[in-house]
Coordinates of C-alpha atoms in Angstrom, one line a residue:
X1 CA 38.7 -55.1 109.5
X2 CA 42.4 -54.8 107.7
X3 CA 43.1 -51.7 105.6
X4 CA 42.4 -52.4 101.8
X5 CA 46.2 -52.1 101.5
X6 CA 46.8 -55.5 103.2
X7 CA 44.5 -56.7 101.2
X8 CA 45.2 -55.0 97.0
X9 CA 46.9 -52.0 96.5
X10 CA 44.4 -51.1 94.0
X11 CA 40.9 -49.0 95.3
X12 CA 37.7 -51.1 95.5
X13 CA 34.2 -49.6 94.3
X14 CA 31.2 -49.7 95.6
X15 CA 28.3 -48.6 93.1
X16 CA 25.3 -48.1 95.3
X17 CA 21.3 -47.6 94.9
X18 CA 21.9 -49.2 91.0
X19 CA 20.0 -51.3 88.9
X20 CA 22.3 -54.1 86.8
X21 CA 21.7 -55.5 83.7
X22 CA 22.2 -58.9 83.7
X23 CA 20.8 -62.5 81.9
X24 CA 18.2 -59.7 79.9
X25 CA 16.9 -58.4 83.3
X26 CA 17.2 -55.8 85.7
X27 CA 17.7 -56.7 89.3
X28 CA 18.9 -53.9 92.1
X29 CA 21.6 -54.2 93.4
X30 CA 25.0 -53.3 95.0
X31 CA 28.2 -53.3 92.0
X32 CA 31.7 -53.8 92.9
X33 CA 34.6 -53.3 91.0
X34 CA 38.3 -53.6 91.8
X35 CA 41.2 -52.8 88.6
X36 CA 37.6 -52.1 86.5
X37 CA 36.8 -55.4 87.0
X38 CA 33.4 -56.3 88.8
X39 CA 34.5 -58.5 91.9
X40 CA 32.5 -60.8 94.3
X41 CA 31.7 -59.0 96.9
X42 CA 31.1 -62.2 98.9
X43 CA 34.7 -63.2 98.7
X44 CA 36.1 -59.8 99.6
X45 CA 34.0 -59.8 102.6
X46 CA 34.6 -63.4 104.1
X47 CA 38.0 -64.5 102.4
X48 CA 40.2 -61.0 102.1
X49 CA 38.3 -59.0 105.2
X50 CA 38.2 -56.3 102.3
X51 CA 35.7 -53.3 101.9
X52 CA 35.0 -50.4 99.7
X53 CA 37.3 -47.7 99.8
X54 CA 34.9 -45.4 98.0
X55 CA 31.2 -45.5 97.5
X56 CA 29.1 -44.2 95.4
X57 CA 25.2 -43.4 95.2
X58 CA 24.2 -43.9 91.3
X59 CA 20.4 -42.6 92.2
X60 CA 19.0 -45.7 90.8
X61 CA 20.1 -45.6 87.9
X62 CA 21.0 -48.6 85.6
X63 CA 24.5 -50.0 85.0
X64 CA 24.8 -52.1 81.9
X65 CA 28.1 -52.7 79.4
X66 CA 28.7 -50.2 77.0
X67 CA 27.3 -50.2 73.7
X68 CA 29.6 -51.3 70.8
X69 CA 28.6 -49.4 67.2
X70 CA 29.9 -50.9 64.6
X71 CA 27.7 -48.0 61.6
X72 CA 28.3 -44.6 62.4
X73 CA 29.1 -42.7 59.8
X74 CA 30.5 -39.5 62.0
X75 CA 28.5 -37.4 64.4
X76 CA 28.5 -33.7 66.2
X77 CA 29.2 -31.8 63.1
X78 CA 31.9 -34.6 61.6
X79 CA 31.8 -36.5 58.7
X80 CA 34.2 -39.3 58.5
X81 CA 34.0 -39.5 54.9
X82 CA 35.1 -35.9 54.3
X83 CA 36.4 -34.2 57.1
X84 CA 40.0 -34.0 55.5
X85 CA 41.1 -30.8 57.4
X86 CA 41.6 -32.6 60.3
X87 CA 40.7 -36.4 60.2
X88 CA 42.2 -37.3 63.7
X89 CA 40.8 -34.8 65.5
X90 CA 37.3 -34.9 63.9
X91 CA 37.1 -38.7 64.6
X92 CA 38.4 -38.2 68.8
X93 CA 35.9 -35.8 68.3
X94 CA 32.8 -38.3 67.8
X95 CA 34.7 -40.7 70.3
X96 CA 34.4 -38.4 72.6
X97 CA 30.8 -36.9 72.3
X98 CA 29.1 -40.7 71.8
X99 CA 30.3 -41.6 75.7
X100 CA 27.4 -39.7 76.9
X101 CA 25.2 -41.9 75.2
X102 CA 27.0 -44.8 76.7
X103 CA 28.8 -45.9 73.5
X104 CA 32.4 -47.3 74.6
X105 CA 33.4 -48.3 71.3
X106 CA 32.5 -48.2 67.4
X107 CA 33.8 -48.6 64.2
X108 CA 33.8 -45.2 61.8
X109 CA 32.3 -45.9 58.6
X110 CA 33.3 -44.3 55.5
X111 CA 30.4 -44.6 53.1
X112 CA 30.8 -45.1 49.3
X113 CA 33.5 -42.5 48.1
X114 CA 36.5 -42.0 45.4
X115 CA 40.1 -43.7 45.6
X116 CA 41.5 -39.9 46.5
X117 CA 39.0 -40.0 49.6
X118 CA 40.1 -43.7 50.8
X119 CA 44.0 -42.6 50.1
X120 CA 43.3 -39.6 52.5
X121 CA 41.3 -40.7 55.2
X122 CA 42.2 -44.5 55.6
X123 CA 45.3 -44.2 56.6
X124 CA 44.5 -41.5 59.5
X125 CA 42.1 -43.5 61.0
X126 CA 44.0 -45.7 63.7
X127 CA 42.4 -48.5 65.9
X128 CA 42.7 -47.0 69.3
X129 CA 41.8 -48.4 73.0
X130 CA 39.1 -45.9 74.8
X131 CA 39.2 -44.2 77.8
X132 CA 38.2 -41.4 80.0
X133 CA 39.1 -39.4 77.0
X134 CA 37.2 -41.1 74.0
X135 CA 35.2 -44.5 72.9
X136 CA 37.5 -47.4 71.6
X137 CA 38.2 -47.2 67.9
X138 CA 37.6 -50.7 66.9
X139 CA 38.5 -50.5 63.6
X140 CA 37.1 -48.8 60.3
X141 CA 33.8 -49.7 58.1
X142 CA 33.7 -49.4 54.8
X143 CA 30.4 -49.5 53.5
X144 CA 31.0 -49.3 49.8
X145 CA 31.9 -48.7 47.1
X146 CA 31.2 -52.0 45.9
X147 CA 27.3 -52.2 45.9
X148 CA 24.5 -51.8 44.1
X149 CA 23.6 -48.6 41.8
X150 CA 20.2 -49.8 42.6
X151 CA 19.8 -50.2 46.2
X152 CA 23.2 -47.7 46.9
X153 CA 20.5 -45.3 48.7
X154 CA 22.1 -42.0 50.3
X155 CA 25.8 -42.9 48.0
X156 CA 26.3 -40.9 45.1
X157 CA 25.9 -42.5 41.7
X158 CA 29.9 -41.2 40.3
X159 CA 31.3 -43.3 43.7
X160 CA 29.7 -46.8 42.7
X161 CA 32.3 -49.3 41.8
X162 CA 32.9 -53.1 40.9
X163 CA 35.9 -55.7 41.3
X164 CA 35.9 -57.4 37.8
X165 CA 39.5 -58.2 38.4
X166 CA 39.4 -59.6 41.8
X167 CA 40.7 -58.4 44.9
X168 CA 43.3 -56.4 43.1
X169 CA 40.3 -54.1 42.5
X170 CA 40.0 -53.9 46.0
X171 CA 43.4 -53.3 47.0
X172 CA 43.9 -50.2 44.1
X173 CA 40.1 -49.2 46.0
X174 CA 40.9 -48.3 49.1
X175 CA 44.7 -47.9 49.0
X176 CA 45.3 -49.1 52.7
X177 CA 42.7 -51.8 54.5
X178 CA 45.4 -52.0 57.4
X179 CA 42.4 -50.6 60.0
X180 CA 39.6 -52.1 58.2
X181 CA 37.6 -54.6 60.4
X182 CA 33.7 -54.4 58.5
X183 CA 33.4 -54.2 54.6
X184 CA 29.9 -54.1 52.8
X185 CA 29.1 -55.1 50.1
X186 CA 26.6 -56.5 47.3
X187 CA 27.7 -60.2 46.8
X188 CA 25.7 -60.0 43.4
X189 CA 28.4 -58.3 41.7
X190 CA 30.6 -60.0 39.1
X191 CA 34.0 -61.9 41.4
X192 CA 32.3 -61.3 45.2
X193 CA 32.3 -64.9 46.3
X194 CA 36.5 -64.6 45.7
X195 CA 36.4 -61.1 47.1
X196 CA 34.9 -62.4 50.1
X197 CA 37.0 -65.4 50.8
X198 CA 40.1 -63.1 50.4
X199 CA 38.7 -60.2 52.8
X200 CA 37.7 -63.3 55.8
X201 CA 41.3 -64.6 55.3
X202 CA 42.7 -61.1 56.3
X203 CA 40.4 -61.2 59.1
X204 CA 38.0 -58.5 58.0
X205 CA 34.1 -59.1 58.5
X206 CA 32.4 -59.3 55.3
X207 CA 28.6 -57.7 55.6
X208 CA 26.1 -57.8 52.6
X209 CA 24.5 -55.0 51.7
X210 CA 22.9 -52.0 49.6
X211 CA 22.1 -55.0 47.4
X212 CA 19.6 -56.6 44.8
X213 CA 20.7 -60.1 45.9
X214 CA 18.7 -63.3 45.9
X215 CA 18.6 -65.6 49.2
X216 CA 20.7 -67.9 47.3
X217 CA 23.1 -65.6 46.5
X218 CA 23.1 -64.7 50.1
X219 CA 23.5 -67.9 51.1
X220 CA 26.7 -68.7 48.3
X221 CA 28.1 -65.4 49.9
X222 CA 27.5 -67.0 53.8
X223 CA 29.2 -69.9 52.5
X224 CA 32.7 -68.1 51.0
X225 CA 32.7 -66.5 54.6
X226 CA 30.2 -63.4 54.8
X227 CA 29.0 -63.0 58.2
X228 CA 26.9 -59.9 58.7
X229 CA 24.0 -57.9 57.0
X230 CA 24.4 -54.1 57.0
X231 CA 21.1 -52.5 58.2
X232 CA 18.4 -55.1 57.7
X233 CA 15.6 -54.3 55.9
X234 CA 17.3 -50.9 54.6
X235 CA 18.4 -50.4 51.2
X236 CA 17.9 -54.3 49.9
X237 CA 15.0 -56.5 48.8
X238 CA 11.8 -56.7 50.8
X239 CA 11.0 -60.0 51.8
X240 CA 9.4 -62.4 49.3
X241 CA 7.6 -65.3 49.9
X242 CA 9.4 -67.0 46.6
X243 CA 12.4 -65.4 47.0
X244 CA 12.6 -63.8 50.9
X245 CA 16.1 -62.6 49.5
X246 CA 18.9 -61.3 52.3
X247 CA 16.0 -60.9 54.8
X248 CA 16.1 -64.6 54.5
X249 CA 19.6 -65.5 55.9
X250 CA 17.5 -65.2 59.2
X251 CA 16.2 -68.4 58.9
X252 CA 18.3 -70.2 56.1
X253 CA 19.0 -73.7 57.3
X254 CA 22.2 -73.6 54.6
X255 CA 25.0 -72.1 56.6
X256 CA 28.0 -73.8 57.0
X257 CA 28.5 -76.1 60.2
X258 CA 30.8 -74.2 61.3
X259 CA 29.7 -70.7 61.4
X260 CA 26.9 -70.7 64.1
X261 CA 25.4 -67.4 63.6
X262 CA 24.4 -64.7 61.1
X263 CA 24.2 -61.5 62.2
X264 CA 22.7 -58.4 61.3
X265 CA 22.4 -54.3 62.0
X266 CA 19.4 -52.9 62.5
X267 CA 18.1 -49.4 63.0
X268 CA 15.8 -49.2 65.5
X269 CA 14.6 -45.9 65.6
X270 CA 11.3 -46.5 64.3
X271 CA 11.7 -44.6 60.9
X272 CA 14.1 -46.8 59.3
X273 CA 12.9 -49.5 60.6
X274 CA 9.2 -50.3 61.2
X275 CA 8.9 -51.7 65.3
X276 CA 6.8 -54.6 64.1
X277 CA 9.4 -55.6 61.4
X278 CA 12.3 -55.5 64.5
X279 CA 9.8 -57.7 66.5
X280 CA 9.7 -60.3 63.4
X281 CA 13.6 -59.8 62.8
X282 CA 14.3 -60.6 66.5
X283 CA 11.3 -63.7 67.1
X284 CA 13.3 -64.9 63.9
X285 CA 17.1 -64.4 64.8
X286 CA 17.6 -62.9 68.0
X287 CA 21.2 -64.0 68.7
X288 CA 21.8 -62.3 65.6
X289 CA 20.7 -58.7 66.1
X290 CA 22.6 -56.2 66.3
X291 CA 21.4 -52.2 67.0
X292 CA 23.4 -49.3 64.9
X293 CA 22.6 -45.9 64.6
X294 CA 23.8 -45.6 61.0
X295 CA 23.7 -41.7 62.2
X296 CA 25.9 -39.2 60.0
X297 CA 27.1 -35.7 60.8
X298 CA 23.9 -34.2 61.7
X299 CA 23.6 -36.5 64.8
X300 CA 23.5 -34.2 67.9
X301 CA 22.6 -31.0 65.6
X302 CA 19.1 -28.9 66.0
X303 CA 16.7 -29.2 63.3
X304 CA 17.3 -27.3 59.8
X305 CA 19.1 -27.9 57.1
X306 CA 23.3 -28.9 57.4
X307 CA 26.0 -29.4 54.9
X308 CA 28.0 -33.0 55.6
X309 CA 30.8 -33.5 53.9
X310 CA 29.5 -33.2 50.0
X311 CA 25.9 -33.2 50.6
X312 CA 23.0 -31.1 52.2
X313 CA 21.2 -32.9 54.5
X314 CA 17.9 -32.0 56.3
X315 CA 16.9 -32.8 59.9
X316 CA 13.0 -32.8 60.3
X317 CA 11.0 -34.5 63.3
X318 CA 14.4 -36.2 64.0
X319 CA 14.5 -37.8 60.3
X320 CA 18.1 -37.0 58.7
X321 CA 16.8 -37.0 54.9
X322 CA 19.0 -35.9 51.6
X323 CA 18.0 -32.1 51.4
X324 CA 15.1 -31.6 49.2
X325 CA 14.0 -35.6 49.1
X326 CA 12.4 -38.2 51.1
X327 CA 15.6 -40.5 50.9
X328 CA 16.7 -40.9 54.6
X329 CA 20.5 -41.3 55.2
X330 CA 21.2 -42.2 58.4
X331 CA 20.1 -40.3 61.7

């Protein structure tokens, strides 16, 4: 058999004693990969007389893509929405830690906060590719400000805001949106369906969210471009059977031709979200579902009580709850 060389100058892998993830099933089975691309092994035995130059034994254990999370609000001690000291580092810092949970990429979400917070920490947060060294930055979420006092859950009160002159509102908001790929927000609110038509055409994904809205208000919002629901089930209407409001964009029949599929985060940790109401969400939608871990700064900390960013927050029987309440906020 020819050296490798005559065959690529880059090394071939061979992942051994694995099970794959593939089609929604595990089968075991030998992985190989060539310029971290997963090759036929087939052709490199028959066609280019190639073979492994390194193996190795995985122990059975299972091979899958990496997860994409596109809510976390910071993690290991970091808070994205306040860690002003150093806002680079703090965020590498969560990109770094969430590899060993097999996340390869996320978007950091800054939650709810003033136009001095936005002018500081936007900027500094730069879409980056991942690596040995840190999960992709995809891009930032801003979840908030514009959303309901009602439904704002964990966001302070003093942060809420509204766009009653347009996307110029917006734009004075947040200062710089040249990283920010997910917005959320109530589509209730006074101008949203001309907020949202202006975000899609600058290529952010509009999600609705912490939000009083009606299905059909859902559905207007769908229609102007809207695309995703932030946390399903969390901090919005409950279903209705007269009015199932944003719960309902599961199963509306009045999305636009063109735009296939609705999706929508969901929690599945079994405190923000019931196991049999992820069971309906998925029977109902399942091309839609996405999983988040909405976790905050207290994510990878022991039990007690932690200060992130402008808020105490307690961790009890792995529940992240507002110091002193029963409101959760995030895990």
């Amino acid at each position: 058999m020819p050296g490798n060389k005559t065959v690529s100058d880059s090394h071939i892998f061979q992942f051994k004693n694995c099970r794959i993830l593939r089609n929604h099933s595990i089968f075991v089975e030998d992985l190989w990969v060539r310029d971290g691309k997963i090759i036929d092994p087939e052709k490199l035995f028959y066609v280019e007389k190639g073979y492994a130059d390194f193996q190795i034994d995985c122990k059975n254990a299972i091979i899958a893509p990496g997860f994409i999370d596109v809510q976390i609000n910071g993690g290991f001690g970091i808070d994205f929405s306040s860690n002003f000291d150093d806002i680079e580092g703090g965020v590498q810092k969560v990109a770094k830690g969430i590899l060993q949970h097999g996340c390869t990429s996320f978007c950091p979400t800054i939650i709810s906060s003033s136009k001095e917070v936005y002018k500081k920490v936007l900027p500094k947060i730069k879409i980056k590719a991942g690596g040995r060294d840190g999960a992709e930055i995809l891009g930032v979420h801003v979840e908030g400000p514009f959303i309901s006092k009602e439904k704002r859950g964990a966001h302070l009160l003093e942060n809420m805001a509204t766009y009653d002159n347009g996307f110029s509102d917006v734009l004075d908001m947040y200062h710089d949106i040249s990283s920010v790929r997910i917005v959320t927000l109530a589509p209730e609110l006074p101008r949203s369906l001309d907020v949202i038509r202006e975000f899609v055409d600058r290529g952010v994904v509009v999600s609705l969210g912490h939000s009083m809205a009606s299905l059909s208000q859902g559905e207007e919002a769908v229609k102007h471009g809207a695309s995703f629901i932030t946390h399903l089930f969390n901090a919005m209407l409950p279903f209705h059977h007269r009015d199932p409001h944003l719960v309902g964009l599961l199963a509306s029949y009045k999305h636009p031709p063109d735009l296939r599929i609705i999706y929508y985060g969901i929690i599945s940790d079994g405190i923000h979200t019931n196991p049999c109401a992820e069971r309906i969400a998925h029977r109902t939608h399942a091309k839609g579902s996405v999983l988040v871990t909405d976790a905050v700064a207290a994510m990878g900390l022991p039990s007690g009580t932690h200060r992130t960013g402008t808020q105490m927050i307690e961790i009890q029987d792995k529940r992240a709850l507002i110091a002193g309440t029963d409101t959760l906020c995030g895990r």
